[in-house]
PDB file of C-alpha atoms in Angstrom:
ATOM      1  CA  MET R   1      59.019  71.147  39.527  1.00  0.00           C
ATOM      2  CA  ASP R   2      60.830  72.907  42.375  1.00  0.00           C
ATOM      3  CA  GLU R   3      63.866  75.133  42.009  1.00  0.00           C
ATOM      4  CA  THR R   4      66.336  72.416  43.055  1.00  0.00           C
ATOM      5  CA  VAL R   5      65.202  70.029  40.303  1.00  0.00           C
ATOM      6  CA  SER R   6      65.024  72.883  37.788  1.00  0.00           C
ATOM      7  CA  GLU R   7      68.600  73.906  38.572  1.00  0.00           C
ATOM      8  CA  PHE R   8      69.759  70.284  38.292  1.00  0.00           C
ATOM      9  CA  PHE R   9      68.195  70.089  34.830  1.00  0.00           C
ATOM     10  CA  ARG R  10      69.772  73.393  33.827  1.00  0.00           C
ATOM     11  CA  ARG R  11      73.274  72.318  34.864  1.00  0.00           C
ATOM     12  CA  THR R  12      72.910  68.869  33.292  1.00  0.00           C
ATOM     13  CA  ILE R  13      71.699  70.217  29.944  1.00  0.00           C
ATOM     14  CA  LEU R  14      74.304  72.989  30.008  1.00  0.00           C
ATOM     15  CA  LYS R  15      77.166  70.476  30.046  1.00  0.00           C
ATOM     16  CA  ILE R  16      75.866  68.637  26.942  1.00  0.00           C
ATOM     17  CA  PRO R  17      77.876  69.641  23.833  1.00  0.00           C
ATOM     18  CA  LEU R  18      75.674  71.258  21.206  1.00  0.00           C
ATOM     19  CA  THR R  19      76.818  68.712  18.625  1.00  0.00           C
ATOM     20  CA  GLU R  20      75.376  65.947  20.813  1.00  0.00           C
ATOM     21  CA  MET R  21      72.307  67.726  22.204  1.00  0.00           C
ATOM     22  CA  MET R  22      69.682  66.248  19.891  1.00  0.00           C
ATOM     23  CA  THR R  23      71.147  62.727  20.090  1.00  0.00           C
ATOM     24  CA  ILE R  24      71.153  62.717  23.890  1.00  0.00           C
ATOM     25  CA  LEU R  25      67.655  64.192  24.184  1.00  0.00           C
ATOM     26  CA  LYS R  26      66.279  61.545  21.815  1.00  0.00           C
ATOM     27  CA  THR R  27      68.053  58.823  23.780  1.00  0.00           C
ATOM     28  CA  TRP R  28      66.543  60.220  26.985  1.00  0.00           C
ATOM     29  CA  ASN R  29      63.106  60.000  25.321  1.00  0.00           C
ATOM     30  CA  PHE R  30      61.416  62.244  27.906  1.00  0.00           C
ATOM     31  CA  LEU R  31      60.510  65.076  25.539  1.00  0.00           C
ATOM     32  CA  SER R  32      58.291  64.176  22.592  1.00  0.00           C
ATOM     33  CA  GLU R  33      59.326  64.594  18.968  1.00  0.00           C
ATOM     34  CA  ASN R  34      56.766  67.389  18.587  1.00  0.00           C
ATOM     35  CA  GLN R  35      58.205  69.211  21.592  1.00  0.00           C
ATOM     36  CA  LEU R  36      61.745  68.922  20.239  1.00  0.00           C
ATOM     37  CA  GLN R  37      60.588  70.357  16.910  1.00  0.00           C
ATOM     38  CA  THR R  38      59.394  73.507  18.681  1.00  0.00           C
ATOM     39  CA  VAL R  39      62.876  74.162  20.077  1.00  0.00           C
ATOM     40  CA  ASN R  40      65.255  76.477  18.235  1.00  0.00           C
ATOM     41  CA  PHE R  41      68.550  74.594  18.460  1.00  0.00           C
ATOM     42  CA  ARG R  42      70.281  77.412  16.585  1.00  0.00           C
ATOM     43  CA  GLN R  43      69.973  79.985  19.371  1.00  0.00           C
ATOM     44  CA  ARG R  44      72.586  80.701  22.003  1.00  0.00           C
ATOM     45  CA  LYS R  45      73.155  77.847  24.384  1.00  0.00           C
ATOM     46  CA  GLU R  46      71.902  79.670  27.480  1.00  0.00           C
ATOM     47  CA  SER R  47      68.578  80.415  25.767  1.00  0.00           C
ATOM     48  CA  LEU R  48      68.366  76.863  24.443  1.00  0.00           C
ATOM     49  CA  VAL R  49      68.880  75.432  27.926  1.00  0.00           C
ATOM     50  CA  GLN R  50      66.162  77.676  29.332  1.00  0.00           C
ATOM     51  CA  ASP R  51      63.681  76.536  26.661  1.00  0.00           C
ATOM     52  CA  LEU R  52      64.448  72.881  27.383  1.00  0.00           C
ATOM     53  CA  VAL R  53      64.051  73.388  31.136  1.00  0.00           C
ATOM     54  CA  LEU R  54      60.624  74.968  30.526  1.00  0.00           C
ATOM     55  CA  LEU R  55      59.577  71.920  28.485  1.00  0.00           C
ATOM     56  CA  CYS R  56      60.716  69.678  31.332  1.00  0.00           C
ATOM     57  CA  GLU R  57      58.548  71.724  33.701  1.00  0.00           C
ATOM     58  CA  GLU R  58      55.562  71.341  31.345  1.00  0.00           C
ATOM     59  CA  ASN R  59      56.038  67.575  31.469  1.00  0.00           C
ATOM     60  CA  HIS R  60      56.233  67.657  35.288  1.00  0.00           C
ATOM     61  CA  ALA R  61      59.746  66.204  35.286  1.00  0.00           C
ATOM     62  CA  SER R  62      60.995  64.671  38.502  1.00  0.00           C
ATOM     63  CA  LEU R  63      64.399  64.320  40.102  1.00  0.00           C
ATOM     64  CA  ASN R  64      64.519  60.731  38.767  1.00  0.00           C
ATOM     65  CA  ASP R  65      64.035  62.046  35.217  1.00  0.00           C
ATOM     66  CA  ALA R  66      66.896  64.481  35.740  1.00  0.00           C
ATOM     67  CA  ALA R  67      69.079  61.708  37.166  1.00  0.00           C
ATOM     68  CA  LEU R  68      68.395  59.522  34.105  1.00  0.00           C
ATOM     69  CA  LEU R  69      69.438  62.357  31.805  1.00  0.00           C
ATOM     70  CA  ASP R  70      72.620  62.802  33.836  1.00  0.00           C
ATOM     71  CA  ILE R  71      73.376  59.051  33.512  1.00  0.00           C
ATOM     72  CA  ILE R  72      72.903  59.203  29.736  1.00  0.00           C
ATOM     73  CA  CYS R  73      75.313  62.147  29.614  1.00  0.00           C
ATOM     74  CA  GLU R  74      77.866  60.174  31.617  1.00  0.00           C
ATOM     75  CA  ASP R  75      77.476  57.154  29.331  1.00  0.00           C
ATOM     76  CA  THR R  76      78.007  59.418  26.355  1.00  0.00           C
ATOM     77  CA  ASP R  77      81.171  60.849  27.903  1.00  0.00           C
ATOM     78  CA  LEU R  78      82.575  57.318  28.110  1.00  0.00           C
ATOM     79  CA  PHE R  79      82.732  56.999  24.332  1.00  0.00           C
ATOM     80  CA  ASP R  80      86.026  55.312  23.488  1.00  0.00           C
ATOM     81  CA  MET R  81      87.530  56.864  20.372  1.00  0.00           C
ATOM     82  CA  GLU R  82      90.310  54.276  20.205  1.00  0.00           C
ATOM     83  CA  GLN R  83      87.750  51.487  20.257  1.00  0.00           C
ATOM     84  CA  PHE R  84      85.848  53.238  17.466  1.00  0.00           C
ATOM     85  CA  LYS R  85      89.000  53.423  15.337  1.00  0.00           C
ATOM     86  CA  SER R  86      89.876  49.780  15.931  1.00  0.00           C
ATOM     87  CA  SER R  87      86.361  48.554  15.182  1.00  0.00           C
ATOM     88  CA  PHE R  88      86.016  50.738  12.068  1.00  0.00           C
ATOM     89  CA  LYS R  89      89.312  49.534  10.643  1.00  0.00           C
ATOM     90  CA  LYS R  90      88.592  45.840  11.352  1.00  0.00           C
ATOM     91  CA  ILE R  91      85.214  46.011   9.615  1.00  0.00           C
ATOM     92  CA  LEU R  92      86.713  47.480   6.446  1.00  0.00           C
ATOM     93  CA  LYS R  93      89.667  45.072   6.466  1.00  0.00           C
ATOM     94  CA  ARG R  94      87.395  42.095   6.985  1.00  0.00           C
ATOM     95  CA  ALA R  95      85.197  43.042   4.032  1.00  0.00           C
ATOM     96  CA  LEU R  96      87.909  44.325   1.717  1.00  0.00           C
ATOM     97  CA  LYS R  97      91.477  43.084   1.900  1.00  0.00           C
ATOM     98  CA  ASN R  98      93.051  45.894  -0.100  1.00  0.00           C
ATOM     99  CA  VAL R  99      92.207  49.023   1.863  1.00  0.00           C
ATOM    100  CA  THR R 100      94.343  51.463   3.863  1.00  0.00           C
ATOM    101  CA  VAL R 101      92.815  53.358   6.789  1.00  0.00           C
ATOM    102  CA  SER R 102      94.496  56.214   8.682  1.00  0.00           C
ATOM    103  CA  PHE R 103      93.176  58.434  11.495  1.00  0.00           C
ATOM    104  CA  ARG R 104      93.902  61.889  12.839  1.00  0.00           C
ATOM    105  CA  ASP R 105      92.193  63.260  15.926  1.00  0.00           C
ATOM    106  CA  ALA R 106      90.711  66.729  15.604  1.00  0.00           C
ATOM    107  CA  GLU R 107      89.035  69.174  17.953  1.00  0.00           C
ATOM    108  CA  GLU R 108      85.446  68.892  19.216  1.00  0.00           C
ATOM    109  CA  ASN R 109      85.609  65.099  19.591  1.00  0.00           C
ATOM    110  CA  ALA R 110      86.062  64.660  15.861  1.00  0.00           C
ATOM    111  CA  VAL R 111      88.306  62.260  13.987  1.00  0.00           C
ATOM    112  CA  TRP R 112      89.497  62.575  10.395  1.00  0.00           C
ATOM    113  CA  ILE R 113      89.639  59.287   8.521  1.00  0.00           C
ATOM    114  CA  ARG R 114      91.648  58.792   5.337  1.00  0.00           C
ATOM    115  CA  ILE R 115      90.651  55.756   3.274  1.00  0.00           C
ATOM    116  CA  ALA R 116      92.582  54.538   0.240  1.00  0.00           C
ATOM    117  CA  TRP R 117      90.276  52.082  -1.492  1.00  0.00           C
ATOM    118  CA  GLY R 118      91.424  49.088  -3.471  1.00  0.00           C
ATOM    119  CA  THR R 119      89.581  46.077  -4.816  1.00  0.00           C
ATOM    120  CA  GLN R 120      89.896  42.344  -4.292  1.00  0.00           C
ATOM    121  CA  TYR R 121      92.513  42.308  -7.035  1.00  0.00           C
ATOM    122  CA  ARG R 122      94.076  45.775  -6.907  1.00  0.00           C
ATOM    123  CA  LYS R 123      96.096  47.499  -4.218  1.00  0.00           C
ATOM    124  CA  PRO R 124      94.744  50.691  -2.599  1.00  0.00           C
ATOM    125  CA  ASN R 125      95.029  53.809  -4.739  1.00  0.00           C
ATOM    126  CA  GLN R 126      96.928  56.179  -2.443  1.00  0.00           C
ATOM    127  CA  TYR R 127      96.622  59.052  -4.927  1.00  0.00           C
ATOM    128  CA  LYS R 128      92.821  59.207  -4.796  1.00  0.00           C
ATOM    129  CA  PRO R 129      91.803  58.653  -1.161  1.00  0.00           C
ATOM    130  CA  ALA R 130      88.425  59.378   0.366  1.00  0.00           C
ATOM    131  CA  TYR R 131      88.147  61.471   3.530  1.00  0.00           C
ATOM    132  CA  VAL R 132      85.605  61.123   6.322  1.00  0.00           C
ATOM    133  CA  VAL R 133      85.096  63.328   9.371  1.00  0.00           C
ATOM    134  CA  TYR R 134      83.154  61.664  12.182  1.00  0.00           C
ATOM    135  CA  TYR R 135      81.953  63.464  15.314  1.00  0.00           C
ATOM    136  CA  SER R 136      81.796  61.081  18.251  1.00  0.00           C
ATOM    137  CA  GLN R 137      78.426  60.210  19.803  1.00  0.00           C
ATOM    138  CA  THR R 138      76.484  61.529  16.825  1.00  0.00           C
ATOM    139  CA  PRO R 139      74.851  59.739  13.867  1.00  0.00           C
ATOM    140  CA  TYR R 140      76.568  62.083  11.392  1.00  0.00           C
ATOM    141  CA  ALA R 141      79.695  61.753   9.271  1.00  0.00           C
ATOM    142  CA  PHE R 142      80.943  64.051   6.524  1.00  0.00           C
ATOM    143  CA  THR R 143      82.518  62.403   3.491  1.00  0.00           C
ATOM    144  CA  SER R 144      84.432  63.658   0.491  1.00  0.00           C
ATOM    145  CA  SER R 145      83.465  62.488  -2.981  1.00  0.00           C
ATOM    146  CA  SER R 146      84.810  59.078  -3.912  1.00  0.00           C
ATOM    147  CA  GLN R 147      85.233  57.476  -7.308  1.00  0.00           C
ATOM    148  CA  LEU R 148      84.344  54.068  -5.894  1.00  0.00           C
ATOM    149  CA  LYS R 149      80.648  54.684  -5.183  1.00  0.00           C
ATOM    150  CA  SER R 150      80.154  50.952  -4.680  1.00  0.00           C
ATOM    151  CA  ASN R 151      82.068  51.207  -1.378  1.00  0.00           C
ATOM    152  CA  LEU R 152      79.676  53.734   0.183  1.00  0.00           C
ATOM    153  CA  PRO R 153      77.359  51.052   1.687  1.00  0.00           C
ATOM    154  CA  LEU R 154      80.392  49.384   3.279  1.00  0.00           C
ATOM    155  CA  LEU R 155      81.560  52.742   4.645  1.00  0.00           C
ATOM    156  CA  GLY R 156      78.123  53.404   6.112  1.00  0.00           C
ATOM    157  CA  GLN R 157      78.011  49.955   7.705  1.00  0.00           C
ATOM    158  CA  ALA R 158      81.451  50.409   9.278  1.00  0.00           C
ATOM    159  CA  LEU R 159      80.505  53.819  10.702  1.00  0.00           C
ATOM    160  CA  THR R 160      77.194  52.520  12.048  1.00  0.00           C
ATOM    161  CA  ILE R 161      78.704  49.525  13.836  1.00  0.00           C
ATOM    162  CA  ALA R 162      81.818  51.280  15.119  1.00  0.00           C
ATOM    163  CA  SER R 163      79.856  54.287  16.416  1.00  0.00           C
ATOM    164  CA  LYS R 164      77.208  52.012  17.996  1.00  0.00           C
ATOM    165  CA  HIS R 165      74.401  53.993  16.401  1.00  0.00           C
ATOM    166  CA  HIS R 166      71.342  52.423  14.802  1.00  0.00           C
ATOM    167  CA  GLN R 167      72.093  54.242  11.586  1.00  0.00           C
ATOM    168  CA  ILE R 168      74.244  56.956  10.077  1.00  0.00           C
ATOM    169  CA  VAL R 169      71.990  59.680   8.728  1.00  0.00           C
ATOM    170  CA  LYS R 170      72.140  60.200   4.965  1.00  0.00           C
ATOM    171  CA  MET R 171      71.459  63.788   3.955  1.00  0.00           C
ATOM    172  CA  ASP R 172      71.102  65.421   0.547  1.00  0.00           C
ATOM    173  CA  LEU R 173      73.560  68.151   1.476  1.00  0.00           C
ATOM    174  CA  ARG R 174      76.765  69.072  -0.347  1.00  0.00           C
ATOM    175  CA  SER R 175      79.376  71.796   0.139  1.00  0.00           C
ATOM    176  CA  ARG R 176      83.128  72.294  -0.006  1.00  0.00           C
ATOM    177  CA  TYR R 177      83.054  73.951   3.406  1.00  0.00           C
ATOM    178  CA  LEU R 178      83.058  71.537   6.333  1.00  0.00           C
ATOM    179  CA  ASP R 179      82.294  74.225   8.935  1.00  0.00           C
ATOM    180  CA  SER R 180      79.144  75.195   7.033  1.00  0.00           C
ATOM    181  CA  LEU R 181      77.999  71.582   6.686  1.00  0.00           C
ATOM    182  CA  LYS R 182      78.634  70.955  10.371  1.00  0.00           C
ATOM    183  CA  ALA R 183      76.785  74.113  11.401  1.00  0.00           C
ATOM    184  CA  ILE R 184      73.718  73.222   9.314  1.00  0.00           C
ATOM    185  CA  VAL R 185      73.591  69.596  10.446  1.00  0.00           C
ATOM    186  CA  PHE R 186      74.018  70.447  14.132  1.00  0.00           C
ATOM    187  CA  LYS R 187      71.741  73.505  13.914  1.00  0.00           C
ATOM    188  CA  GLN R 188      74.459  75.881  15.092  1.00  0.00           C
ATOM    189  CA  TYR R 189      74.947  78.227  12.198  1.00  0.00           C
ATOM    190  CA  ASN R 190      73.727  81.376  13.957  1.00  0.00           C
ATOM    191  CA  GLN R 191      76.382  80.767  16.617  1.00  0.00           C
ATOM    192  CA  THR R 192      79.188  79.385  14.472  1.00  0.00           C
ATOM    193  CA  PHE R 193      78.965  82.119  11.872  1.00  0.00           C
ATOM    194  CA  GLU R 194      77.673  85.048  13.891  1.00  0.00           C
ATOM    195  CA  THR R 195      80.147  87.909  13.794  1.00  0.00           C
ATOM    196  CA  HIS R 196      77.876  90.776  14.701  1.00  0.00           C
ATOM    197  CA  ASN R 197      74.580  91.520  16.355  1.00  0.00           C
ATOM    198  CA  SER R 198      72.895  94.477  14.799  1.00  0.00           C
ATOM    199  CA  THR R 199      71.066  96.622  17.320  1.00  0.00           C
ATOM    200  CA  THR R 200      70.170  99.396  14.894  1.00  0.00           C
ATOM    201  CA  PRO R 201      66.391  99.614  14.439  1.00  0.00           C
ATOM    202  CA  LEU R 202      65.220  98.967  10.892  1.00  0.00           C
ATOM    203  CA  GLN R 203      63.812 102.467  10.570  1.00  0.00           C
ATOM    204  CA  GLU R 204      67.230 103.944  11.371  1.00  0.00           C
ATOM    205  CA  ARG R 205      69.099 101.986   8.730  1.00  0.00           C
ATOM    206  CA  SER R 206      70.105 103.708   5.517  1.00  0.00           C
ATOM    207  CA  LEU R 207      67.461 103.142   2.847  1.00  0.00           C
ATOM    208  CA  GLU R 208      69.402 105.023   0.152  1.00  0.00           C
ATOM    209  CA  LEU R 209      66.485 107.240  -0.883  1.00  0.00           C
ATOM    210  CA  ASP R 210      66.733 110.100  -3.332  1.00  0.00           C
ATOM    211  CA  ILE R 211      66.224 113.315  -1.345  1.00  0.00           C
ATOM    212  CA  ASN R 212      64.663 114.977  -4.432  1.00  0.00           C
ATOM    213  CA  MET R 213      61.812 112.438  -4.566  1.00  0.00           C
ATOM    214  CA  ASP R 214      58.192 113.318  -3.858  1.00  0.00           C
ATOM    215  CA  SER R 215      57.596 112.928  -0.105  1.00  0.00           C
ATOM    216  CA  ARG R 216      54.704 110.515  -0.702  1.00  0.00           C
ATOM    217  CA  ILE R 217      56.916 108.265  -2.837  1.00  0.00           C
ATOM    218  CA  ILE R 218      59.674 108.461  -0.248  1.00  0.00           C
ATOM    219  CA  HIS R 219      57.252 107.364   2.482  1.00  0.00           C
ATOM    220  CA  GLU R 220      55.916 104.493   0.350  1.00  0.00           C
ATOM    221  CA  ASN R 221      59.420 103.324  -0.602  1.00  0.00           C
ATOM    222  CA  LYS R 222      60.635 103.583   2.974  1.00  0.00           C
ATOM    223  CA  THR R 223      57.696 101.568   4.292  1.00  0.00           C
ATOM    224  CA  GLU R 224      58.166  98.863   1.668  1.00  0.00           C
ATOM    225  CA  LYS R 225      61.910  98.642   2.226  1.00  0.00           C
ATOM    226  CA  GLU R 226      61.384  98.326   5.957  1.00  0.00           C
ATOM    227  CA  ARG R 227      58.923  95.497   5.309  1.00  0.00           C
ATOM    228  CA  VAL R 228      61.383  93.730   3.015  1.00  0.00           C
ATOM    229  CA  GLN R 229      64.188  94.127   5.571  1.00  0.00           C
ATOM    230  CA  ARG R 230      61.962  92.788   8.346  1.00  0.00           C
ATOM    231  CA  VAL R 231      60.761  89.769   6.355  1.00  0.00           C
ATOM    232  CA  THR R 232      64.292  88.963   5.198  1.00  0.00           C
ATOM    233  CA  GLN R 233      65.634  89.158   8.741  1.00  0.00           C
ATOM    234  CA  GLU R 234      62.831  86.916  10.045  1.00  0.00           C
ATOM    235  CA  ILE R 235      63.699  84.257   7.457  1.00  0.00           C
ATOM    236  CA  PHE R 236      67.491  84.416   7.322  1.00  0.00           C
ATOM    237  CA  GLY R 237      68.340  86.013  10.648  1.00  0.00           C
ATOM    238  CA  ASP R 238      70.700  88.917  11.184  1.00  0.00           C
ATOM    239  CA  TYR R 239      73.936  86.955  10.869  1.00  0.00           C
ATOM    240  CA  PRO R 240      76.124  85.542   8.073  1.00  0.00           C
ATOM    241  CA  GLN R 241      74.823  82.382   6.432  1.00  0.00           C
ATOM    242  CA  PRO R 242      76.528  78.982   6.116  1.00  0.00           C
ATOM    243  CA  ARG R 243      78.427  78.720   2.866  1.00  0.00           C
ATOM    244  CA  LEU R 244      76.906  76.545   0.136  1.00  0.00           C
ATOM    245  CA  GLU R 245      77.713  76.801  -3.555  1.00  0.00           C
ATOM    246  CA  PHE R 246      74.499  75.503  -5.120  1.00  0.00           C
ATOM    247  CA  ALA R 247      70.980  74.152  -4.710  1.00  0.00           C
ATOM    248  CA  GLN R 248      69.565  71.636  -7.168  1.00  0.00           C
ATOM    249  CA  TYR R 249      65.901  70.880  -7.866  1.00  0.00           C
ATOM    250  CA  LYS R 250      64.705  67.907  -9.924  1.00  0.00           C
ATOM    251  CA  LEU R 251      61.150  68.453 -11.090  1.00  0.00           C
ATOM    252  CA  GLU R 252      58.679  65.833 -12.327  1.00  0.00           C
ATOM    253  CA  THR R 253      55.244  66.988 -13.404  1.00  0.00           C
ATOM    254  CA  LYS R 254      52.406  66.073 -15.744  1.00  0.00           C
ATOM    255  CA  PHE R 255      51.251  68.557 -18.358  1.00  0.00           C
ATOM    256  CA  LYS R 256      47.927  70.127 -17.359  1.00  0.00           C
ATOM    257  CA  SER R 257      45.650  72.091 -19.656  1.00  0.00           C
ATOM    258  CA  ASP R 258      41.978  73.027 -19.903  1.00  0.00           C
ATOM    259  CA  LEU R 259      42.168  72.456 -23.644  1.00  0.00           C
ATOM    260  CA  ASN R 260      41.480  68.970 -24.963  1.00  0.00           C
ATOM    261  CA  GLY R 261      44.018  67.048 -26.956  1.00  0.00           C
ATOM    262  CA  GLY R 262      47.570  67.930 -27.764  1.00  0.00           C
ATOM    263  CA  ILE R 263      50.775  65.921 -27.759  1.00  0.00           C
ATOM    264  CA  LEU R 264      51.821  66.949 -24.249  1.00  0.00           C
ATOM    265  CA  ALA R 265      48.374  66.274 -22.770  1.00  0.00           C
ATOM    266  CA  GLU R 266      48.472  62.700 -24.106  1.00  0.00           C
ATOM    267  CA  ARG R 267      51.951  62.045 -22.785  1.00  0.00           C
ATOM    268  CA  GLU R 268      51.972  59.394 -20.025  1.00  0.00           C
ATOM    269  CA  GLU R 269      55.547  59.956 -18.880  1.00  0.00           C
ATOM    270  CA  PRO R 270      56.028  62.988 -16.617  1.00  0.00           C
ATOM    271  CA  LEU R 271      57.934  66.004 -17.840  1.00  0.00           C
ATOM    272  CA  ARG R 272      61.334  66.209 -16.163  1.00  0.00           C
ATOM    273  CA  CYS R 273      63.664  69.133 -15.753  1.00  0.00           C
ATOM    274  CA  LEU R 274      66.576  70.160 -13.588  1.00  0.00           C
ATOM    275  CA  VAL R 275      66.913  73.618 -12.041  1.00  0.00           C
ATOM    276  CA  LYS R 276      70.193  74.573 -10.407  1.00  0.00           C
ATOM    277  CA  PHE R 277      71.062  77.766  -8.530  1.00  0.00           C
ATOM    278  CA  SER R 278      74.768  78.375  -8.088  1.00  0.00           C
ATOM    279  CA  SER R 279      76.849  81.068  -6.435  1.00  0.00           C
ATOM    280  CA  PRO R 280      80.140  81.311  -4.530  1.00  0.00           C
ATOM    281  CA  HIS R 281      77.911  81.973  -1.480  1.00  0.00           C
ATOM    282  CA  LEU R 282      74.381  80.903  -2.376  1.00  0.00           C
ATOM    283  CA  LEU R 283      72.540  81.601   0.883  1.00  0.00           C
ATOM    284  CA  GLU R 284      73.982  85.111   1.194  1.00  0.00           C
ATOM    285  CA  ALA R 285      73.027  85.706  -2.457  1.00  0.00           C
ATOM    286  CA  LEU R 286      69.451  84.553  -1.792  1.00  0.00           C
ATOM    287  CA  LYS R 287      69.331  86.703   1.328  1.00  0.00           C
ATOM    288  CA  SER R 288      70.230  89.799  -0.714  1.00  0.00           C
ATOM    289  CA  LEU R 289      67.677  89.305  -3.524  1.00  0.00           C
ATOM    290  CA  ALA R 290      64.646  90.975  -1.957  1.00  0.00           C
ATOM    291  CA  PRO R 291      66.515  93.921  -0.356  1.00  0.00           C
ATOM    292  CA  ALA R 292      68.146  94.547  -3.742  1.00  0.00           C
ATOM    293  CA  GLY R 293      64.736  94.654  -5.428  1.00  0.00           C
ATOM    294  CA  ILE R 294      65.494  91.634  -7.624  1.00  0.00           C
ATOM    295  CA  ALA R 295      62.805  89.416  -6.056  1.00  0.00           C
ATOM    296  CA  ASP R 296      59.663  89.826  -3.985  1.00  0.00           C
ATOM    297  CA  ALA R 297      59.693  89.189  -0.258  1.00  0.00           C
ATOM    298  CA  PRO R 298      59.308  86.623   1.090  1.00  0.00           C
ATOM    299  CA  LEU R 299      61.189  84.282  -1.221  1.00  0.00           C
ATOM    300  CA  SER R 300      59.793  80.869  -2.086  1.00  0.00           C
ATOM    301  CA  PRO R 301      60.059  78.351   0.800  1.00  0.00           C
ATOM    302  CA  LEU R 302      61.884  76.046  -1.630  1.00  0.00           C
ATOM    303  CA  LEU R 303      64.777  78.517  -1.485  1.00  0.00           C
ATOM    304  CA  THR R 304      64.605  79.587   2.152  1.00  0.00           C
ATOM    305  CA  CYS R 305      64.190  76.104   3.664  1.00  0.00           C
ATOM    306  CA  ILE R 306      67.697  74.909   2.741  1.00  0.00           C
ATOM    307  CA  PRO R 307      69.357  75.382   6.181  1.00  0.00           C
ATOM    308  CA  ASN R 308      66.345  74.167   8.168  1.00  0.00           C
ATOM    309  CA  LYS R 309      65.861  71.037   6.062  1.00  0.00           C
ATOM    310  CA  GLY R 310      69.607  70.437   5.905  1.00  0.00           C
ATOM    311  CA  MET R 311      69.602  69.725   2.180  1.00  0.00           C
ATOM    312  CA  ASN R 312      70.422  71.351  -1.135  1.00  0.00           C
ATOM    313  CA  TYR R 313      69.280  68.477  -3.365  1.00  0.00           C
ATOM    314  CA  PHE R 314      65.506  68.433  -3.867  1.00  0.00           C
ATOM    315  CA  LYS R 315      63.127  66.173  -5.795  1.00  0.00           C
ATOM    316  CA  ILE R 316      59.729  67.707  -6.492  1.00  0.00           C
ATOM    317  CA  ARG R 317      56.888  65.601  -7.825  1.00  0.00           C
ATOM    318  CA  ASP R 318      53.171  66.131  -8.398  1.00  0.00           C
ATOM    319  CA  LYS R 319      51.014  64.990  -5.505  1.00  0.00           C
TER     320      LYS R 319
END
């Protein structure tokens, strides 16, 4: 791939909003799913663009491939928000007579939707509305909790048809903080939340050691603390985390024992339990456990995978 084509790719990818990057690349269908999984979509945009251009070079991309990507970007730019609103409202009205829908445009191609649900026989309850934030040209919408759970399939159908996507992605992710949800879903949290970039080497950071300690103990403690700091930084990064308040794990397992007999061993139904971690800022709390000496490093992947998997509701069953 010559420099002219490479530069065309760079400029084309650079103009794609980060919130729409994955959607457009999948629509383009030039890079494989495995290749896309190797890309860190949470890094700075300039670095992300460079990584994508290198993948295009590996695939021997041509000028025609670049032109197709540019066309897809142009088609995406033609998204008609007013048409989306009209279609969304008509779908809900057609299915449910008693419903009130209001819109408010927001930044970053987002629209806030206020829905007051009613029933076939009751007028909309204006005191308990549901709120939805939809980002144009993406398969994601963020919804507030609603008492009428039976209307969620209708809401999903309206969003899918109005947005012209094959489906709206359902994720097991909950938080009171929209910016954190958005950053996790769009893989932007190291840019959205980054407020500093530490350049101090780990060995120069304060390890809070007692100067009266034996020098051999000091060396051992210092080495271990540097290891913990390094492992923690590799997992969580050196930037503030998205804000989640809890992570919930539903466990189902069969009792296993080398001893014969016993009530639990004869039980056919699996044992079920619920484990919930909660904190005003859960990910920052998890990040601080190992450096504080409360837990070993690295932490369990079940705790550290929350941002990457985009979920804080887990179901764990025996294989």
